[in-house]
Amino acid sequence: MPSYTAPVNDIQFVLHALLDASRQDIPGYDELDAGFTAAVLEEAGKIAGNVLAPLNAVGDREGCRLDNGVVRTPAGFGQAFKEMKQGGWTALDCDPAYGGQGMPVLLGTAVGELFSGANQAFTMYQGLTHGAYTAIHTHGTEAQKAKWLPKMVSCDWTGTMNLTEPHCGTDLGLMRTRAVPQEDGSYRVTGQKIFISAGDHDLAQNIVHLVLAKIPGSPEGIKGVSLFIVPKFLVDDTGRLGARNGVSVGKLEEKMGIHGNATCVMNFDEAEGYLLGAPHKGMRAMFTMMNEARLGVAMQGLAQAEAAYQNAAAYAKERLQGRAVPLPANPNGPADPLIVHPDIRRNLMDQKSFVEGARAFLLWGASLIDRSHRSGDAEAEGLVSLLTPVLKGFLTDKGLEMCVQAQQVFGGHGYIEASGMSQFVRDARITQIYEGANGVQALDLVGRKLTQDGSRHVTAFFELAQDFIRDSEGDVGLEADFLDPLARAIVDLQAATMFFMQDGMTNPNAALAGSYDFMHLFGHTCLGLMWARMAKAARENLAACTGDAAFLEAKLATGRYYMARQLPATALHLARIRSGAEPVMSLPADAF
């Protein structure tokens, strides 16, 4: 069975050597000194490794079952959920006014990676609740917040998001679910939603569904959508649970992965619901939840790649196959370990360099969210809005790819369920699809985010990266290995941006056809920036004789690999973008 060890040292390096968290001028960051974050991460790591990871295969094997209208979770999930609640982990970065601990999103994201890496399906129950909490916290009335949030922060009640219907996925303007207003101010919600993660389960006393629906007479399309709070059990004014609402599970979906999480068809039959936010402004409220969820899904892509990489690296050190060239590395044994072979090293270095670069990118994104929310920094908000589709799309695409590469290290044993490697692949696959499929992320990036606010935010990214290069000039080792490759990647990204600005206006299909490549070009550039910044921090620590020298040297070697072997992909993506729409659109539809 696969194992999982929390990568505390690497997270600590990102938090303190790269981001210098405790010295940031973001309110609350002064508490994030190295001793405090280490203590939190080590405790979270114990739960991840000792409680959640052993249940990962159990959840995959047993799945959930529908029993007389109630979804039963796999063995051990209930006790593990109690431990998460008792430890206060569900409330880590929630508002203290509702029982939260008030920690920054940065720390919540770092801890979330550990839980997701250990058991993605399990962690989704609390992760979805956090997203619903955020939507109510942002858009709810004071009465709604007082009624729903304390129990959601503690996860005594959990939350969901209900968007997709059988006939519409991304195109939510086609939805048919209706919410009819009542004299008492409530609504009667009727319709069916599908693919609802954690739609029902036996882990919590109540489930608070956030449901998109249309009020009769509302505007056509997406402009007529509203958001409603629809609980599984009704709640009176004192907070006590009452009668069962008109909410039921139609079926459980049989899925490729995340078997331990209940993916439900939800039926709403005259269910009592309460408007969240303004009428016809449901997408504004839902996107509050969706944007948080997209950062969380990016985290899942990274977390599954980390877990798979750990097991592949361990196997490569133990499994004896073939002989090293030109001399045996294990002359007294029957063969050498896999890790001596250059192609295995390439495979593992692909994984390691992605995981560590992606972690830095993710946590930098989380710090931008904190700067936006805690400091009211509009520039940080604009930048993280631009980067959100890159984080979600690139980290999940590459995360799955790295899980497949980790499986490949095991050869035929990776294809056998006993090794457990296929679960990482199967669980990672959904991350490319939910919370907005990655093709949609790419379209959002090129079609909306790139030109948002007069392209101010992409310009700010270029300035940030170029300022870093200028400030770091003079360090010969850094220049040759990191700054020069980064500068070339930035030139490629600028050229692609200019192509869209010029050709995209006259030929929209040219922009749309190149959007996916642009998302990956941008993602590689962001990881290149992260690796250059980490290399600078590692070199400074080595020069000052602070930190673990072996760890820092490994960090530099891993970064050099990414810059030399992965970052040049920006030129490939640029060439594809410049080819325009013709190669993509020339074949008639009936020829497929």
Coordinates of C-alpha atoms in Angstrom, one line a residue:
M1 CA 0.0 0.0 0.0
P2 CA 1.4 3.5 -0.8
S3 CA 2.6 5.6 2.0
Y4 CA 2.6 9.4 2.5
T5 CA 4.9 11.7 4.4
A6 CA 4.1 15.3 4.8
P7 CA 6.7 17.5 2.9
V8 CA 7.0 19.9 5.8
N9 CA 10.6 20.9 5.1
D10 CA 9.8 22.0 1.5
I11 CA 6.7 23.9 2.6
Q12 CA 8.7 25.6 5.3
F13 CA 11.3 26.6 2.7
V14 CA 8.6 28.2 0.5
L15 CA 6.9 29.9 3.4
H16 CA 10.1 31.4 4.9
A17 CA 13.0 31.4 2.4
L18 CA 10.9 32.3 -0.6
L19 CA 7.9 34.2 0.7
D20 CA 9.4 35.5 3.9
A21 CA 5.9 35.2 5.3
S22 CA 6.4 36.5 8.8
R23 CA 8.0 39.7 7.5
Q24 CA 5.3 40.5 5.0
D25 CA 3.1 43.6 5.7
I26 CA -0.1 41.5 5.4
P27 CA -2.2 41.7 8.6
G28 CA -1.8 38.4 10.5
Y29 CA 1.4 37.3 8.8
D30 CA 3.5 38.4 11.8
E31 CA 2.2 35.3 13.6
L32 CA 3.6 33.0 10.8
D33 CA 7.1 32.6 12.2
A34 CA 9.0 29.5 11.3
G35 CA 8.4 27.9 14.7
F36 CA 4.7 28.4 14.6
T37 CA 4.2 27.1 11.1
A38 CA 6.4 24.1 11.7
A39 CA 4.4 23.1 14.7
V40 CA 1.1 23.4 12.7
L41 CA 2.4 21.6 9.7
E42 CA 4.0 18.8 11.8
E43 CA 0.7 18.2 13.6
A44 CA -1.2 18.3 10.4
G45 CA 1.3 15.9 8.9
K46 CA 0.7 13.4 11.7
I47 CA -3.0 13.3 10.9
A48 CA -2.3 13.1 7.2
G49 CA 0.2 10.3 7.5
N50 CA -1.3 8.3 10.4
V51 CA -5.1 8.8 10.0
L52 CA -6.0 9.9 6.5
A53 CA -3.4 8.1 4.3
P54 CA -4.3 4.6 5.6
L55 CA -8.0 5.3 4.7
N56 CA -7.1 6.3 1.1
A57 CA -7.1 2.8 -0.3
V58 CA -10.0 1.8 1.9
G59 CA -12.1 4.6 0.4
D60 CA -11.0 3.6 -3.1
R61 CA -11.8 0.0 -2.5
E62 CA -15.1 0.3 -0.6
G63 CA -16.5 3.5 -2.1
C64 CA -19.8 5.0 -0.8
R65 CA -23.2 3.3 -0.9
L66 CA -26.8 4.5 -0.9
D67 CA -28.7 2.9 1.9
N68 CA -32.4 3.7 2.3
G69 CA -31.9 7.2 1.0
V70 CA -28.8 7.9 3.1
V71 CA -25.2 7.7 1.7
R72 CA -22.8 5.7 3.8
T73 CA -19.2 6.6 3.7
P74 CA -16.3 4.0 3.8
A75 CA -15.2 2.4 7.0
G76 CA -13.1 4.7 9.2
F77 CA -14.2 7.9 7.5
G78 CA -16.6 8.8 10.4
Q79 CA -14.0 8.5 13.1
A80 CA -11.4 10.4 11.0
F81 CA -13.9 13.2 10.4
K82 CA -14.4 13.5 14.2
E83 CA -10.7 13.8 14.7
M84 CA -10.5 16.6 12.1
K85 CA -13.3 18.5 13.8
Q86 CA -11.9 18.0 17.3
G87 CA -8.5 19.2 16.2
G88 CA -10.0 22.4 14.8
W89 CA -8.6 21.7 11.4
T90 CA -11.9 22.5 9.6
A91 CA -11.8 26.0 11.2
L92 CA -8.2 26.9 10.6
D93 CA -8.6 29.9 8.3
C94 CA -12.3 30.8 9.1
D95 CA -13.6 33.9 10.7
P96 CA -13.2 33.9 14.6
A97 CA -16.7 35.6 14.8
Y98 CA -18.1 32.2 13.8
G99 CA -15.8 29.9 15.6
G100 CA -12.8 30.0 13.3
Q101 CA -9.2 30.4 14.1
G102 CA -8.6 33.3 11.8
M103 CA -5.4 32.0 10.2
P104 CA -4.4 33.3 6.7
V105 CA -5.4 31.5 3.5
L106 CA -1.6 30.8 3.1
L107 CA -1.5 28.5 6.1
G108 CA -4.8 26.9 5.3
T109 CA -3.6 26.1 1.8
A110 CA -0.3 24.6 3.0
V111 CA -2.2 22.4 5.5
G112 CA -4.8 21.5 2.9
E113 CA -2.1 20.1 0.6
L114 CA -1.1 17.6 3.3
F115 CA -4.7 16.4 3.8
S116 CA -5.4 16.2 0.1
G117 CA -2.2 14.4 -0.6
A118 CA -3.0 11.8 2.0
N119 CA -6.6 11.4 1.0
Q120 CA -8.2 13.5 -1.6
A121 CA -11.7 12.0 -1.5
F122 CA -12.0 12.4 2.3
T123 CA -10.7 16.0 2.3
M124 CA -13.3 17.1 -0.2
Y125 CA -16.0 16.8 2.4
Q126 CA -14.5 19.6 4.5
G127 CA -13.1 21.4 1.4
L128 CA -16.5 21.9 -0.2
T129 CA -17.9 23.0 3.1
H130 CA -15.2 25.7 3.3
G131 CA -16.2 27.0 -0.1
A132 CA -19.9 27.1 0.8
Y133 CA -18.9 28.9 4.1
T134 CA -17.0 31.5 2.0
A135 CA -20.0 32.2 -0.2
I136 CA -22.3 32.7 2.7
H137 CA -19.7 34.7 4.6
T138 CA -19.3 37.0 1.6
H139 CA -22.8 37.4 0.3
G140 CA -25.1 36.4 3.2
T141 CA -27.1 38.7 5.5
E142 CA -26.0 39.0 9.1
A143 CA -28.9 36.7 10.1
Q144 CA -27.9 34.1 7.5
K145 CA -24.3 34.2 8.6
A146 CA -25.3 33.8 12.3
K147 CA -27.6 30.9 11.5
W148 CA -25.4 28.8 9.1
L149 CA -21.8 29.6 9.6
P150 CA -20.9 28.4 13.1
K151 CA -22.0 24.9 12.4
M152 CA -20.3 24.9 9.0
V153 CA -17.0 26.2 10.5
S154 CA -17.1 23.3 12.9
C155 CA -18.3 20.9 10.1
D156 CA -21.1 19.7 12.3
W157 CA -22.9 20.8 9.1
T158 CA -21.2 20.4 5.8
G159 CA -21.8 22.3 2.5
T160 CA -22.1 21.6 -1.2
M161 CA -22.3 23.6 -4.5
N162 CA -25.1 22.6 -6.9
L163 CA -24.6 23.9 -10.5
T164 CA -24.6 21.2 -13.2
E165 CA -27.8 19.7 -14.6
P166 CA -28.2 16.7 -16.9
H167 CA -28.6 19.0 -20.0
C168 CA -26.2 21.7 -19.1
G169 CA -22.7 21.8 -17.6
T170 CA -20.6 24.9 -18.4
D171 CA -23.5 26.7 -20.0
L172 CA -25.5 27.4 -16.9
G173 CA -27.8 29.8 -18.6
L174 CA -29.7 26.7 -19.8
M175 CA -30.6 25.5 -16.4
R176 CA -34.2 24.5 -15.6
T177 CA -34.2 24.4 -11.8
R178 CA -36.8 26.9 -10.5
A179 CA -37.2 28.8 -7.3
V180 CA -40.7 30.1 -6.6
P181 CA -41.0 32.9 -4.1
Q182 CA -43.3 32.4 -1.0
E183 CA -45.2 34.9 1.1
D184 CA -42.8 34.3 4.1
G185 CA -39.8 35.3 1.9
S186 CA -38.5 31.8 1.3
Y187 CA -38.5 30.0 -2.0
R188 CA -39.7 26.6 -3.2
V189 CA -36.8 25.0 -5.2
T190 CA -37.5 22.3 -7.7
G191 CA -35.1 20.6 -10.1
Q192 CA -32.3 18.1 -10.5
K193 CA -28.6 18.6 -10.1
I194 CA -25.9 16.1 -11.1
F195 CA -22.2 15.5 -10.2
I196 CA -22.7 16.9 -6.7
S197 CA -19.6 16.1 -4.7
A198 CA -20.4 15.3 -1.0
G199 CA -24.1 15.7 -1.9
D200 CA -25.1 13.3 0.9
H201 CA -23.2 11.4 3.6
D202 CA -23.3 10.2 7.2
L203 CA -20.4 12.4 8.5
A204 CA -22.5 15.5 9.6
Q205 CA -25.8 16.3 11.2
N206 CA -27.0 18.5 8.3
I207 CA -25.9 19.4 4.7
V208 CA -26.2 23.0 3.5
H209 CA -26.7 22.9 -0.3
L210 CA -26.0 26.1 -2.3
V211 CA -28.2 25.7 -5.3
L212 CA -28.3 27.8 -8.5
A213 CA -31.9 28.3 -9.8
K214 CA -34.1 30.7 -11.8
I215 CA -36.9 32.7 -10.3
P216 CA -39.9 32.8 -12.6
G217 CA -39.9 35.9 -14.7
S218 CA -36.1 36.4 -14.4
P219 CA -34.0 37.5 -17.4
E220 CA -33.0 34.9 -19.9
G221 CA -29.7 33.1 -19.8
I222 CA -27.0 33.5 -17.1
K223 CA -28.3 36.9 -16.1
G224 CA -31.4 35.3 -14.6
V225 CA -29.7 32.9 -12.3
S226 CA -30.0 33.3 -8.5
L227 CA -28.3 31.3 -5.6
F228 CA -30.2 29.7 -2.7
I229 CA -29.4 28.1 0.6
V230 CA -31.3 24.8 0.7
P231 CA -30.6 22.6 3.7
K232 CA -31.1 18.9 4.0
F233 CA -32.9 19.4 7.3
L234 CA -34.8 22.6 8.1
V235 CA -33.4 24.7 10.9
D236 CA -35.5 26.8 13.3
D237 CA -34.6 30.2 14.6
T238 CA -32.8 28.7 17.6
G239 CA -30.6 26.6 15.4
R240 CA -32.3 23.3 16.1
L241 CA -32.8 20.8 13.3
G242 CA -36.4 20.2 12.2
A243 CA -38.1 18.3 9.5
R244 CA -36.4 16.8 6.4
N245 CA -36.5 19.2 3.5
G246 CA -37.6 18.2 0.0
V247 CA -34.0 17.2 -0.9
S248 CA -33.1 13.6 -1.8
V249 CA -30.4 11.6 -3.5
G250 CA -31.5 10.1 -6.8
K251 CA -28.4 8.0 -7.3
L252 CA -24.7 7.7 -6.6
E253 CA -22.4 8.0 -9.6
E254 CA -19.9 5.3 -10.3
K255 CA -16.7 7.1 -11.1
M256 CA -13.2 6.5 -12.3
G257 CA -11.7 7.8 -9.0
I258 CA -12.3 9.6 -5.7
H259 CA -14.5 6.7 -4.8
G260 CA -14.5 7.7 -1.1
N261 CA -16.4 10.9 -1.9
A262 CA -20.1 10.7 -2.6
T263 CA -20.9 12.1 -6.1
C264 CA -24.7 12.4 -6.1
V265 CA -27.6 13.1 -8.3
M266 CA -29.6 15.5 -6.1
N267 CA -33.4 15.9 -6.5
F268 CA -35.1 19.1 -5.2
D269 CA -38.8 18.7 -4.9
E270 CA -40.5 21.9 -3.6
A271 CA -37.5 22.2 -1.2
E272 CA -37.5 25.2 1.1
G273 CA -34.7 27.6 0.2
Y274 CA -33.4 31.1 1.0
L275 CA -32.0 33.6 -1.4
L276 CA -28.3 34.2 -0.9
G277 CA -27.3 37.6 -2.2
A278 CA -29.4 39.7 -4.7
P279 CA -31.9 38.2 -7.1
H280 CA -30.4 37.3 -10.5
K281 CA -26.9 37.8 -9.1
G282 CA -26.3 34.1 -8.3
M283 CA -23.2 33.7 -10.5
R284 CA -21.5 36.5 -8.6
A285 CA -22.0 34.7 -5.4
M286 CA -21.3 31.3 -6.8
F287 CA -18.0 32.5 -8.3
T288 CA -16.9 33.5 -4.9
M289 CA -17.1 29.8 -4.1
M290 CA -15.8 28.7 -7.5
N291 CA -12.7 30.8 -7.4
E292 CA -11.8 29.4 -4.0
A293 CA -12.5 25.9 -5.3
R294 CA -10.3 26.4 -8.3
L295 CA -7.3 27.2 -6.0
G296 CA -8.3 24.1 -4.0
V297 CA -8.4 21.9 -7.2
A298 CA -5.0 23.3 -8.2
M299 CA -3.8 22.1 -4.8
Q300 CA -5.3 18.7 -5.5
G301 CA -3.3 18.4 -8.7
L302 CA -0.1 19.2 -6.9
A303 CA -0.9 17.0 -3.9
Q304 CA -1.6 13.9 -5.9
A305 CA 1.6 14.4 -7.9
E306 CA 3.5 14.8 -4.6
A307 CA 2.1 11.6 -3.1
A308 CA 2.7 9.6 -6.3
Y309 CA 6.3 11.0 -6.6
Q310 CA 7.1 10.0 -3.0
N311 CA 6.2 6.4 -3.8
A312 CA 7.9 6.3 -7.2
A313 CA 11.1 7.6 -5.7
A314 CA 11.1 5.1 -2.9
Y315 CA 10.4 2.2 -5.4
A316 CA 13.2 3.4 -7.7
K317 CA 15.7 3.2 -4.8
E318 CA 14.6 -0.3 -3.8
R319 CA 13.7 -2.2 -7.0
L320 CA 16.6 -4.0 -8.6
Q321 CA 16.6 -4.0 -12.4
G322 CA 19.5 -4.0 -14.9
R323 CA 23.0 -2.6 -14.5
A324 CA 24.3 1.0 -14.5
V325 CA 26.5 2.1 -17.3
P326 CA 29.5 1.9 -17.5
L327 CA 30.0 0.1 -14.1
P328 CA 27.6 -1.6 -11.7
A329 CA 26.4 0.5 -8.8
N330 CA 25.6 -2.6 -6.7
P331 CA 28.3 -5.1 -7.8
N332 CA 27.6 -7.5 -5.0
G333 CA 23.9 -7.8 -5.8
P334 CA 22.1 -9.4 -8.7
A335 CA 21.2 -6.0 -10.3
D336 CA 21.3 -2.3 -9.6
P337 CA 18.4 -0.2 -8.3
L338 CA 16.2 1.5 -10.9
I339 CA 17.3 4.9 -9.8
V340 CA 20.8 4.5 -11.4
H341 CA 19.3 4.6 -14.9
P342 CA 19.2 8.0 -16.7
D343 CA 15.7 7.6 -18.0
I344 CA 14.4 6.8 -14.5
R345 CA 16.2 9.9 -13.2
R346 CA 14.6 12.0 -16.0
N347 CA 11.2 10.7 -15.0
L348 CA 11.7 11.4 -11.3
M349 CA 13.3 14.8 -12.0
D350 CA 10.3 15.8 -14.1
Q351 CA 8.1 15.0 -11.1
K352 CA 10.3 16.5 -8.4
S353 CA 10.9 19.8 -10.3
F354 CA 7.2 20.1 -11.1
V355 CA 6.0 19.4 -7.5
E356 CA 8.4 21.8 -5.9
G357 CA 7.8 24.6 -8.4
A358 CA 4.0 24.1 -8.3
R359 CA 4.0 24.3 -4.5
A360 CA 5.8 27.6 -4.7
F361 CA 3.4 28.9 -7.3
L362 CA 0.3 27.7 -5.3
L363 CA 1.5 29.3 -2.0
W364 CA 2.4 32.5 -3.8
G365 CA -1.1 32.6 -5.2
A366 CA -2.5 32.0 -1.7
S367 CA -0.4 34.9 -0.3
L368 CA -1.9 37.2 -3.1
I369 CA -5.4 36.2 -1.9
D370 CA -4.4 37.2 1.7
R371 CA -2.9 40.5 0.5
S372 CA -6.1 41.2 -1.4
H373 CA -8.5 40.3 1.4
R374 CA -6.6 41.4 4.4
S375 CA -5.0 44.5 3.0
G376 CA -7.6 45.5 0.4
D377 CA -4.9 45.5 -2.3
A378 CA -6.7 45.8 -5.6
E379 CA -3.5 45.0 -7.6
A380 CA -3.0 41.7 -5.7
E381 CA -6.7 40.9 -6.4
G382 CA -6.3 41.6 -10.1
L383 CA -3.1 39.5 -10.3
V384 CA -4.5 36.4 -8.6
S385 CA -7.6 36.7 -10.7
L386 CA -5.4 36.5 -13.8
L387 CA -3.4 33.6 -12.4
T388 CA -6.4 31.5 -11.1
P389 CA -7.1 29.8 -14.4
V390 CA -3.4 29.2 -14.8
L391 CA -3.1 27.6 -11.4
K392 CA -6.1 25.5 -11.9
G393 CA -5.5 24.4 -15.5
F394 CA -1.7 24.0 -15.5
L395 CA -1.3 22.4 -12.1
T396 CA -4.0 19.8 -12.7
D397 CA -2.9 19.0 -16.3
K398 CA 0.7 18.5 -15.2
G399 CA -0.3 16.9 -11.9
L400 CA -2.1 14.1 -13.7
E401 CA 0.9 13.8 -16.1
M402 CA 3.2 13.4 -13.1
C403 CA 1.0 10.8 -11.5
V404 CA 1.2 8.8 -14.8
Q405 CA 5.0 9.1 -14.8
A406 CA 5.2 8.0 -11.2
Q407 CA 3.1 4.9 -12.2
Q408 CA 5.5 4.3 -15.1
V409 CA 8.4 3.9 -12.7
F410 CA 6.7 0.8 -11.3
G411 CA 6.4 -0.7 -14.8
G412 CA 3.8 -3.5 -14.9
H413 CA 3.5 -3.4 -11.1
G414 CA 2.2 0.2 -11.5
Y415 CA -0.7 -1.2 -13.6
I416 CA -1.6 -3.7 -10.9
E417 CA -4.0 -2.5 -8.3
A418 CA -2.0 -4.0 -5.4
S419 CA 0.7 -1.3 -5.9
G420 CA -1.9 1.5 -5.3
M421 CA -0.3 3.7 -8.0
S422 CA -3.4 3.6 -10.2
Q423 CA -5.4 5.4 -7.6
F424 CA -3.3 8.5 -7.8
V425 CA -3.9 8.6 -11.6
R426 CA -7.6 7.9 -11.2
D427 CA -8.1 10.5 -8.4
A428 CA -6.0 13.1 -10.2
R429 CA -8.0 12.8 -13.4
I430 CA -11.1 14.6 -12.1
T431 CA -9.1 17.7 -11.2
Q432 CA -8.9 18.6 -14.9
I433 CA -12.7 18.5 -15.2
Y434 CA -14.5 19.8 -12.2
E435 CA -14.7 23.4 -11.0
G436 CA -14.5 24.4 -14.7
A437 CA -12.9 22.0 -17.2
N438 CA -9.4 23.1 -18.2
G439 CA -10.4 24.1 -21.7
V440 CA -12.8 26.5 -20.1
Q441 CA -10.0 27.8 -17.8
A442 CA -7.9 28.5 -20.9
L443 CA -10.8 30.4 -22.6
D444 CA -11.4 32.4 -19.5
L445 CA -7.7 33.3 -19.3
V446 CA -7.5 34.5 -22.9
G447 CA -11.0 35.7 -23.4
R448 CA -11.5 37.6 -20.1
K449 CA -8.6 37.8 -17.8
L450 CA -5.9 38.8 -20.3
T451 CA -7.6 42.0 -21.2
Q452 CA -9.3 42.7 -17.9
D453 CA -8.8 46.3 -16.7
G454 CA -7.1 47.3 -19.9
S455 CA -4.6 44.3 -19.6
R456 CA -3.2 46.0 -16.5
H457 CA -2.7 42.7 -14.6
V458 CA -0.7 40.8 -17.2
T459 CA 1.4 43.9 -17.6
A460 CA 1.9 43.9 -13.8
F461 CA 3.1 40.3 -14.0
F462 CA 5.6 41.1 -16.7
E463 CA 6.9 44.0 -14.6
L464 CA 7.2 41.8 -11.5
A465 CA 9.2 39.2 -13.3
Q466 CA 11.4 41.7 -15.1
D467 CA 12.1 43.6 -11.9
F468 CA 13.2 40.3 -10.3
I469 CA 15.6 39.7 -13.1
R470 CA 17.1 43.2 -12.9
D471 CA 17.4 43.0 -9.1
S472 CA 19.2 39.7 -9.4
E473 CA 21.7 40.6 -12.1
G474 CA 25.4 40.2 -11.2
D475 CA 25.1 36.7 -9.7
V476 CA 26.8 34.8 -12.5
G477 CA 25.6 31.4 -11.4
L478 CA 22.0 32.6 -11.1
E479 CA 22.2 34.4 -14.4
A480 CA 23.3 31.5 -16.5
D481 CA 21.2 28.8 -15.0
F482 CA 18.1 30.7 -14.0
L483 CA 17.8 34.4 -15.1
D484 CA 18.6 33.8 -18.8
P485 CA 16.1 30.9 -19.3
L486 CA 13.4 32.9 -17.4
A487 CA 14.0 36.0 -19.6
R488 CA 13.6 33.8 -22.7
A489 CA 10.3 32.4 -21.3
I490 CA 9.0 35.9 -20.6
V491 CA 9.8 37.0 -24.1
D492 CA 7.8 34.0 -25.4
L493 CA 4.9 34.9 -23.1
Q494 CA 4.9 38.5 -24.2
A495 CA 5.0 37.5 -27.9
A496 CA 2.0 35.2 -27.3
T497 CA 0.1 38.0 -25.5
M498 CA 0.9 40.4 -28.3
F499 CA -0.4 37.8 -30.9
F500 CA -3.7 37.6 -29.1
M501 CA -3.9 41.4 -28.8
Q502 CA -3.3 41.9 -32.5
D503 CA -4.7 38.8 -34.3
G504 CA -7.3 37.9 -31.8
M505 CA -9.3 41.1 -32.5
T506 CA -9.6 40.4 -36.2
N507 CA -9.8 36.6 -36.0
P508 CA -11.2 35.4 -32.6
N509 CA -10.7 31.7 -33.5
A510 CA -7.0 32.3 -33.6
A511 CA -7.1 33.3 -30.0
L512 CA -9.5 30.5 -29.0
A513 CA -7.4 27.9 -30.9
G514 CA -4.3 29.0 -29.0
S515 CA -5.8 29.5 -25.6
Y516 CA -4.8 26.1 -24.2
D517 CA -1.2 26.5 -25.3
F518 CA -1.2 30.0 -23.8
M519 CA -2.3 28.6 -20.4
H520 CA 0.6 26.1 -20.4
L521 CA 3.0 28.7 -21.7
F522 CA 2.0 31.0 -18.8
G523 CA 2.1 28.1 -16.4
H524 CA 5.7 27.2 -17.3
T525 CA 6.7 30.8 -17.1
C526 CA 5.2 31.1 -13.6
L527 CA 7.1 28.0 -12.5
G528 CA 10.3 29.4 -14.0
L529 CA 9.8 32.5 -12.0
M530 CA 9.3 30.5 -8.9
W531 CA 12.4 28.4 -9.5
A532 CA 14.5 31.5 -10.1
R533 CA 13.3 33.0 -6.9
M534 CA 13.8 29.8 -5.0
A535 CA 17.3 29.5 -6.4
K536 CA 18.2 33.0 -5.3
A537 CA 16.9 32.2 -1.8
A538 CA 18.8 28.9 -1.7
R539 CA 22.1 30.6 -2.8
E540 CA 21.7 33.3 -0.2
N541 CA 21.1 30.7 2.5
L542 CA 24.1 28.7 1.4
A543 CA 26.3 31.8 1.4
A544 CA 25.1 32.7 4.9
C545 CA 25.6 29.1 6.1
T546 CA 21.9 29.0 7.2
G547 CA 19.7 26.0 6.6
D548 CA 20.4 22.4 5.6
A549 CA 23.2 22.6 2.9
A550 CA 22.2 19.3 1.3
F551 CA 18.6 20.4 1.0
L552 CA 19.6 23.7 -0.5
E553 CA 22.0 22.1 -3.0
A554 CA 19.3 19.6 -4.0
K555 CA 16.9 22.6 -4.5
L556 CA 19.4 24.2 -6.8
A557 CA 20.0 21.1 -8.8
T558 CA 16.2 20.5 -9.2
G559 CA 15.7 24.1 -10.3
R560 CA 18.5 23.8 -12.9
Y561 CA 16.7 20.8 -14.3
Y562 CA 13.4 22.6 -14.7
M563 CA 15.0 25.6 -16.3
A564 CA 17.0 23.4 -18.7
R565 CA 14.5 20.6 -19.5
Q566 CA 11.0 22.0 -18.9
L567 CA 11.0 25.7 -19.3
P568 CA 12.0 25.6 -23.1
A569 CA 8.5 24.2 -23.7
T570 CA 7.4 27.9 -23.9
A571 CA 8.9 28.1 -27.4
L572 CA 6.9 25.1 -28.5
H573 CA 3.6 26.6 -27.1
L574 CA 4.4 29.9 -28.8
A575 CA 4.9 28.2 -32.2
R576 CA 1.6 26.5 -31.8
I577 CA -0.2 29.7 -30.9
R578 CA 1.3 31.5 -33.9
S579 CA 0.0 28.8 -36.2
G580 CA -3.4 30.4 -35.7
A581 CA -6.8 28.8 -36.2
E582 CA -6.3 27.3 -39.7
P583 CA -4.7 24.0 -38.6
V584 CA -7.3 23.6 -35.9
M585 CA -10.4 24.6 -37.9
S586 CA -9.7 23.6 -41.5
L587 CA -11.2 20.1 -41.3
P588 CA -15.0 20.1 -41.8
A589 CA -17.1 18.9 -38.9
D590 CA -18.5 16.0 -40.9
A591 CA -15.0 14.7 -41.5
F592 CA -14.4 13.8 -37.9

